[in-house]
Amino acid sequence: MRIVVALGGNALLRRGQVPDAQAQVDNIRVAMRALAPLTDAHDLVITHGNGPQVGVLAIESAADARLTQPYPLDALGAMTQGLIGYWLLQALGNERPYRQFAAVLNQTLVQAEDPAFGNPTKFVGEVYDEATARALADKNGWQVKADGTGWRRVVPSPQPREIIETRLIDGLLQQGAIVICAGGGGVPVVLTPGGDLHGVEAVIDKDLSAALLANRLGADRLLVLTDVPAVMEDYGTDRAREIRRATPEQLRALDLPAGSMGPKVEAVCRFVEEAGPGAAAAIGNLEQAEALLDGRAGTYVTAR
């Protein structure tokens, strides 16, 4: 099968963990050990988040007295694609040295008039207490919002419309390569009136970009891998239960958190609604990736 995998942020950095390089490398080694068996029998595309990493680079850039202004988010997104792509490429290559892997730096087209630019919602960077977050916001011109028990920076997250390098990714798959791409949802770009592409200040939701890419590539499966076993109904209560099989209509009827499970559910719904017969998506734990393919684990989503 042709499979697109969206790696959750926990595969790179666990919540509350200091974003040191070695900690992330160690986490990625564990994650790629779990994912490597899928490369033995399937064509695989791997996407990933970049929120914490963009946050680290943004702070460093803002603190650099040599710069007249910090590097923009599109440039920071490109940096993280290269950084994380390298880590994933190396870890997978160590697990399967006889396979070919490619890390692709790619752009994702968004619309300049997307309302998300006026309502930042995408969390990036580290978690702070409220006082620290507000102080950083005042100093750097950021916007911050509550994220659970902490506070984080928020940036615009426009809807992905096209993955610019889709044909290149498809060509690499046809040549037998495992492709790492669309990191952080891809570098956000808009089309100028003159027909040029131009980067914008945003971070795209990686799960929605993964769904778009999966549809454009004609994938058979979209796997959204996270640190929970499945989508939960009544999550956080004593009535919580795993949803094992569902349709988009059933999942959209749930009241899910917009900052965590909500985008993941929307991504799998979009994929199965647009995909061809036999396609399916799943949300579940990274360690159960193989079992997610046919519904033996996680939440298995089909059009009907």
Short mmCIF file of C-alpha atoms in Angstrom, two decimals:
data_model
loop_
_atom_site.label_atom_id
_atom_site.label_comp_id
_atom_site.label_asym_id
_atom_site.label_seq_id
_atom_site.Cartn_x
_atom_site.Cartn_y
_atom_site.Cartn_z
CA MET A 1 0.00 0.00 0.00
CA ARG A 2 0.90 3.66 -0.29
CA ILE A 3 0.79 5.11 3.22
CA VAL A 4 1.12 8.67 4.51
CA VAL A 5 2.10 8.95 8.17
CA ALA A 6 1.63 12.10 10.26
CA LEU A 7 3.94 11.93 13.27
CA GLY A 8 2.71 13.65 16.41
CA GLY A 9 4.94 16.06 18.27
CA ASN A 10 5.50 13.50 21.03
CA ALA A 11 7.61 11.47 18.60
CA LEU A 12 10.14 14.31 18.67
CA LEU A 13 9.67 15.98 22.03
CA ARG A 14 7.49 15.00 24.97
CA ARG A 15 5.43 17.66 26.70
CA GLY A 16 7.53 19.45 29.31
CA GLN A 17 10.80 18.00 28.01
CA VAL A 18 13.68 20.42 27.49
CA PRO A 19 14.14 20.81 23.70
CA ASP A 20 17.79 19.76 23.67
CA ALA A 21 18.97 18.20 20.42
CA GLN A 22 20.03 14.92 22.03
CA ALA A 23 16.64 14.43 23.70
CA GLN A 24 14.95 14.76 20.34
CA VAL A 25 17.41 12.45 18.60
CA ASP A 26 16.79 9.82 21.27
CA ASN A 27 13.02 10.14 20.92
CA ILE A 28 13.22 9.90 17.14
CA ARG A 29 15.32 6.73 17.34
CA VAL A 30 12.57 5.08 19.36
CA ALA A 31 9.87 6.35 17.01
CA MET A 32 11.64 5.20 13.85
CA ARG A 33 12.27 1.77 15.36
CA ALA A 34 8.50 1.43 15.69
CA LEU A 35 7.82 2.80 12.21
CA ALA A 36 10.55 0.96 10.28
CA PRO A 37 8.56 -2.31 9.80
CA LEU A 38 6.08 -0.41 7.61
CA THR A 39 8.88 0.28 5.13
CA ASP A 40 9.40 -3.45 4.53
CA ALA A 41 6.19 -3.93 2.56
CA HIS A 42 4.78 -0.50 1.75
CA ASP A 43 5.52 2.81 0.05
CA LEU A 44 5.80 5.32 2.88
CA VAL A 45 5.60 9.10 3.20
CA ILE A 46 6.37 10.58 6.63
CA THR A 47 5.26 14.03 7.75
CA HIS A 48 5.92 15.63 11.12
CA GLY A 49 5.23 18.63 13.34
CA ASN A 50 7.68 21.42 14.18
CA GLY A 51 6.00 23.62 16.80
CA PRO A 52 8.60 23.35 19.58
CA GLN A 53 11.50 23.64 17.16
CA VAL A 54 10.09 26.75 15.47
CA GLY A 55 9.64 28.23 18.94
CA VAL A 56 13.28 27.65 19.88
CA LEU A 57 14.56 29.21 16.64
CA ALA A 58 12.17 32.15 16.99
CA ILE A 59 13.48 32.97 20.46
CA GLU A 60 17.09 32.71 19.28
CA SER A 61 16.37 34.93 16.29
CA ALA A 62 14.53 37.53 18.39
CA ALA A 63 17.43 37.66 20.86
CA ASP A 64 20.14 38.14 18.19
CA ALA A 65 21.23 41.77 18.49
CA ARG A 66 22.89 41.67 15.07
CA LEU A 67 19.54 41.33 13.28
CA THR A 68 17.41 44.34 12.44
CA GLN A 69 14.39 42.06 12.70
CA PRO A 70 13.88 38.37 13.57
CA TYR A 71 13.75 35.75 10.84
CA PRO A 72 10.19 35.24 9.55
CA LEU A 73 8.19 32.11 10.33
CA ASP A 74 8.40 30.72 6.80
CA ALA A 75 12.21 30.79 7.01
CA LEU A 76 12.15 29.17 10.46
CA GLY A 77 9.80 26.50 9.12
CA ALA A 78 12.24 25.73 6.33
CA MET A 79 15.07 25.44 8.86
CA THR A 80 13.11 22.95 10.94
CA GLN A 81 12.24 20.87 7.89
CA GLY A 82 15.93 20.43 7.23
CA LEU A 83 16.79 19.79 10.87
CA ILE A 84 14.06 17.27 11.65
CA GLY A 85 14.28 15.72 8.19
CA TYR A 86 17.94 14.98 8.85
CA TRP A 87 17.21 13.36 12.20
CA LEU A 88 14.42 11.19 10.76
CA LEU A 89 16.44 10.29 7.68
CA GLN A 90 19.38 9.14 9.75
CA ALA A 91 17.31 7.19 12.28
CA LEU A 92 15.36 5.34 9.58
CA GLY A 93 18.54 4.67 7.62
CA ASN A 94 20.10 3.09 10.67
CA GLU A 95 17.06 0.80 11.03
CA ARG A 96 16.87 -0.11 7.33
CA PRO A 97 20.29 0.61 5.75
CA TYR A 98 19.33 -1.22 2.54
CA ARG A 99 16.48 1.23 1.74
CA GLN A 100 16.68 4.67 0.13
CA PHE A 101 15.31 7.67 2.04
CA ALA A 102 14.77 11.24 0.90
CA ALA A 103 14.02 14.32 3.01
CA VAL A 104 12.26 16.91 0.86
CA LEU A 105 12.06 20.60 1.67
CA ASN A 106 8.67 21.67 0.40
CA GLN A 107 6.24 24.57 0.23
CA THR A 108 2.50 24.55 0.93
CA LEU A 109 0.20 26.98 -0.85
CA VAL A 110 -2.24 28.95 1.30
CA GLN A 111 -4.59 31.82 0.49
CA ALA A 112 -3.53 35.34 1.46
CA GLU A 113 -7.12 36.15 2.47
CA ASP A 114 -7.45 33.14 4.78
CA PRO A 115 -9.22 34.35 7.97
CA ALA A 116 -6.63 32.52 10.08
CA PHE A 117 -4.24 35.43 9.56
CA GLY A 118 -6.56 37.55 11.67
CA ASN A 119 -7.08 34.90 14.36
CA PRO A 120 -3.85 33.12 15.38
CA THR A 121 -4.56 29.70 16.95
CA LYS A 122 -1.52 27.50 16.25
CA PHE A 123 0.63 26.85 19.33
CA VAL A 124 4.38 27.00 18.80
CA GLY A 125 7.34 26.98 21.13
CA GLU A 126 7.62 26.11 24.78
CA VAL A 127 5.04 26.19 27.56
CA TYR A 128 5.34 29.09 30.02
CA ASP A 129 3.51 30.37 33.05
CA GLU A 130 1.16 33.23 32.23
CA ALA A 131 3.41 36.01 33.51
CA THR A 132 6.42 34.83 31.50
CA ALA A 133 4.34 34.31 28.37
CA ARG A 134 2.87 37.80 28.56
CA ALA A 135 6.30 39.34 29.17
CA LEU A 136 7.71 37.57 26.09
CA ALA A 137 4.68 38.66 24.09
CA ASP A 138 5.24 42.30 25.05
CA LYS A 139 8.95 42.08 24.29
CA ASN A 140 8.71 40.25 20.95
CA GLY A 141 5.35 41.38 19.64
CA TRP A 142 3.86 37.91 19.96
CA GLN A 143 0.35 36.78 20.71
CA VAL A 144 -0.08 34.18 23.47
CA LYS A 145 -2.95 32.01 24.68
CA ALA A 146 -3.61 29.42 27.37
CA ASP A 147 -2.67 25.86 26.39
CA GLY A 148 -3.93 23.52 29.09
CA THR A 149 -2.36 24.58 32.37
CA GLY A 150 0.32 26.71 30.66
CA TRP A 151 0.65 29.48 28.11
CA ARG A 152 2.25 29.43 24.66
CA ARG A 153 2.77 31.63 21.63
CA VAL A 154 0.10 31.38 18.91
CA VAL A 155 0.56 32.10 15.21
CA PRO A 156 -1.74 32.03 12.16
CA SER A 157 -2.54 28.58 10.77
CA PRO A 158 -4.16 28.96 7.33
CA GLN A 159 -5.72 26.05 5.46
CA PRO A 160 -3.36 24.14 3.15
CA ARG A 161 -4.48 24.27 -0.50
CA GLU A 162 -1.72 22.51 -2.41
CA ILE A 163 1.64 20.88 -1.71
CA ILE A 164 3.86 22.50 -4.32
CA GLU A 165 6.31 19.60 -4.65
CA THR A 166 3.71 16.80 -4.90
CA ARG A 167 4.95 15.58 -8.31
CA LEU A 168 8.51 15.36 -7.00
CA ILE A 169 7.37 13.35 -3.98
CA ASP A 170 5.37 11.01 -6.22
CA GLY A 171 8.38 10.51 -8.46
CA LEU A 172 10.59 9.59 -5.52
CA LEU A 173 8.02 7.04 -4.34
CA GLN A 174 7.91 5.49 -7.80
CA GLN A 175 11.68 5.07 -7.62
CA GLY A 176 11.34 3.14 -4.36
CA ALA A 177 12.37 5.85 -1.90
CA ILE A 178 10.80 6.45 1.50
CA VAL A 179 10.00 10.17 1.60
CA ILE A 180 10.08 12.55 4.55
CA CYS A 181 8.30 15.80 3.68
CA ALA A 182 5.71 18.44 4.61
CA GLY A 183 7.43 19.03 7.93
CA GLY A 184 5.41 21.42 10.04
CA GLY A 185 2.75 21.29 7.33
CA GLY A 186 5.21 22.64 4.76
CA VAL A 187 6.62 26.15 4.36
CA PRO A 188 3.56 28.43 3.96
CA VAL A 189 3.55 30.40 0.72
CA VAL A 190 1.05 32.51 -1.22
CA LEU A 191 0.82 33.19 -4.93
CA THR A 192 1.50 36.84 -5.76
CA PRO A 193 -0.44 38.72 -8.49
CA GLY A 194 2.67 38.38 -10.63
CA GLY A 195 2.62 34.59 -10.33
CA ASP A 196 5.52 34.22 -7.89
CA LEU A 197 5.47 32.26 -4.65
CA HIS A 198 6.15 34.27 -1.50
CA GLY A 199 6.53 33.06 2.11
CA VAL A 200 4.12 34.24 4.80
CA GLU A 201 4.10 34.44 8.61
CA ALA A 202 2.29 31.24 9.57
CA VAL A 203 2.64 27.61 10.64
CA ILE A 204 0.31 25.15 8.91
CA ASP A 205 -1.36 22.27 10.73
CA LYS A 206 0.71 19.23 9.84
CA ASP A 207 -2.21 16.78 10.01
CA LEU A 208 -4.29 18.79 7.52
CA SER A 209 -1.30 19.01 5.17
CA ALA A 210 -0.78 15.27 5.53
CA ALA A 211 -4.41 14.64 4.55
CA LEU A 212 -4.09 16.90 1.52
CA LEU A 213 -0.85 15.22 0.45
CA ALA A 214 -2.33 11.75 0.95
CA ASN A 215 -5.24 12.61 -1.33
CA ARG A 216 -3.01 14.14 -4.00
CA LEU A 217 -0.73 11.08 -3.94
CA GLY A 218 -3.63 8.61 -4.12
CA ALA A 219 -2.64 7.01 -0.82
CA ASP A 220 -4.39 3.93 0.50
CA ARG A 221 -3.97 4.86 4.16
CA LEU A 222 -3.43 7.94 6.29
CA LEU A 223 -2.07 7.19 9.75
CA VAL A 224 -2.13 9.95 12.35
CA LEU A 225 0.24 8.74 15.06
CA THR A 226 0.12 10.23 18.53
CA ASP A 227 0.54 9.26 22.20
CA VAL A 228 -3.04 8.11 22.83
CA PRO A 229 -4.45 4.71 21.81
CA ALA A 230 -7.50 6.09 19.97
CA VAL A 231 -9.99 8.92 19.73
CA MET A 232 -11.86 9.01 23.03
CA GLU A 233 -15.50 9.81 23.62
CA ASP A 234 -16.05 11.79 26.85
CA TYR A 235 -12.28 12.15 27.23
CA GLY A 236 -11.15 13.12 30.73
CA THR A 237 -14.25 11.75 32.45
CA ASP A 238 -15.11 8.44 34.09
CA ARG A 239 -17.29 7.71 31.05
CA ALA A 240 -14.35 7.87 28.61
CA ARG A 241 -14.23 5.11 26.02
CA GLU A 242 -12.22 4.39 22.89
CA ILE A 243 -13.90 4.81 19.53
CA ARG A 244 -12.65 1.89 17.46
CA ARG A 245 -14.48 2.38 14.14
CA ALA A 246 -16.21 5.47 12.83
CA THR A 247 -17.28 7.49 9.82
CA PRO A 248 -16.53 11.19 9.30
CA GLU A 249 -20.12 12.02 10.18
CA GLN A 250 -19.84 10.22 13.52
CA LEU A 251 -16.49 11.79 14.40
CA ARG A 252 -17.55 15.32 13.51
CA ALA A 253 -20.50 14.96 15.88
CA LEU A 254 -18.08 14.74 18.82
CA ASP A 255 -17.00 17.74 20.89
CA LEU A 256 -13.22 17.48 20.53
CA PRO A 257 -10.48 19.93 21.65
CA ALA A 258 -9.57 22.33 18.85
CA GLY A 259 -5.92 22.46 19.90
CA SER A 260 -5.20 18.74 20.02
CA MET A 261 -7.50 15.97 18.78
CA GLY A 262 -9.79 18.22 16.72
CA PRO A 263 -7.37 18.82 13.78
CA LYS A 264 -6.38 15.14 13.74
CA VAL A 265 -10.00 14.07 13.40
CA GLU A 266 -10.65 16.69 10.72
CA ALA A 267 -7.61 15.45 8.79
CA VAL A 268 -8.71 11.81 8.68
CA CYS A 269 -12.27 12.86 7.82
CA ARG A 270 -11.09 14.94 4.87
CA PHE A 271 -8.91 12.14 3.59
CA VAL A 272 -11.52 9.38 3.57
CA GLU A 273 -14.17 11.70 2.14
CA GLU A 274 -11.98 12.51 -0.87
CA ALA A 275 -10.08 9.23 -1.26
CA GLY A 276 -11.04 6.41 -3.56
CA PRO A 277 -12.77 3.10 -2.69
CA GLY A 278 -10.90 1.00 -0.14
CA ALA A 279 -8.99 3.91 1.38
CA ALA A 280 -9.07 4.35 5.14
CA ALA A 281 -7.44 6.38 7.89
CA ALA A 282 -6.54 5.70 11.50
CA ILE A 283 -5.59 7.61 14.62
CA GLY A 284 -3.63 5.83 17.30
CA ASN A 285 -0.42 5.12 19.11
CA LEU A 286 2.88 5.16 17.24
CA GLU A 287 3.87 1.82 18.77
CA GLN A 288 0.83 0.17 17.13
CA ALA A 289 1.42 1.54 13.63
CA GLU A 290 1.20 -1.85 11.90
CA ALA A 291 -2.03 -2.79 13.66
CA LEU A 292 -3.58 0.55 12.71
CA LEU A 293 -3.44 -0.35 9.02
CA ASP A 294 -6.40 -2.71 9.16
CA GLY A 295 -8.23 -1.54 12.25
CA ARG A 296 -6.72 -3.93 14.80
CA ALA A 297 -5.82 -0.90 16.93
CA GLY A 298 -6.73 2.76 17.24
CA THR A 299 -9.68 4.54 15.66
CA TYR A 300 -10.25 3.22 12.12
CA VAL A 301 -12.09 5.64 9.85
CA THR A 302 -13.86 4.82 6.59
CA ALA A 303 -16.22 6.84 4.41
CA ARG A 304 -19.17 4.55 5.31
#
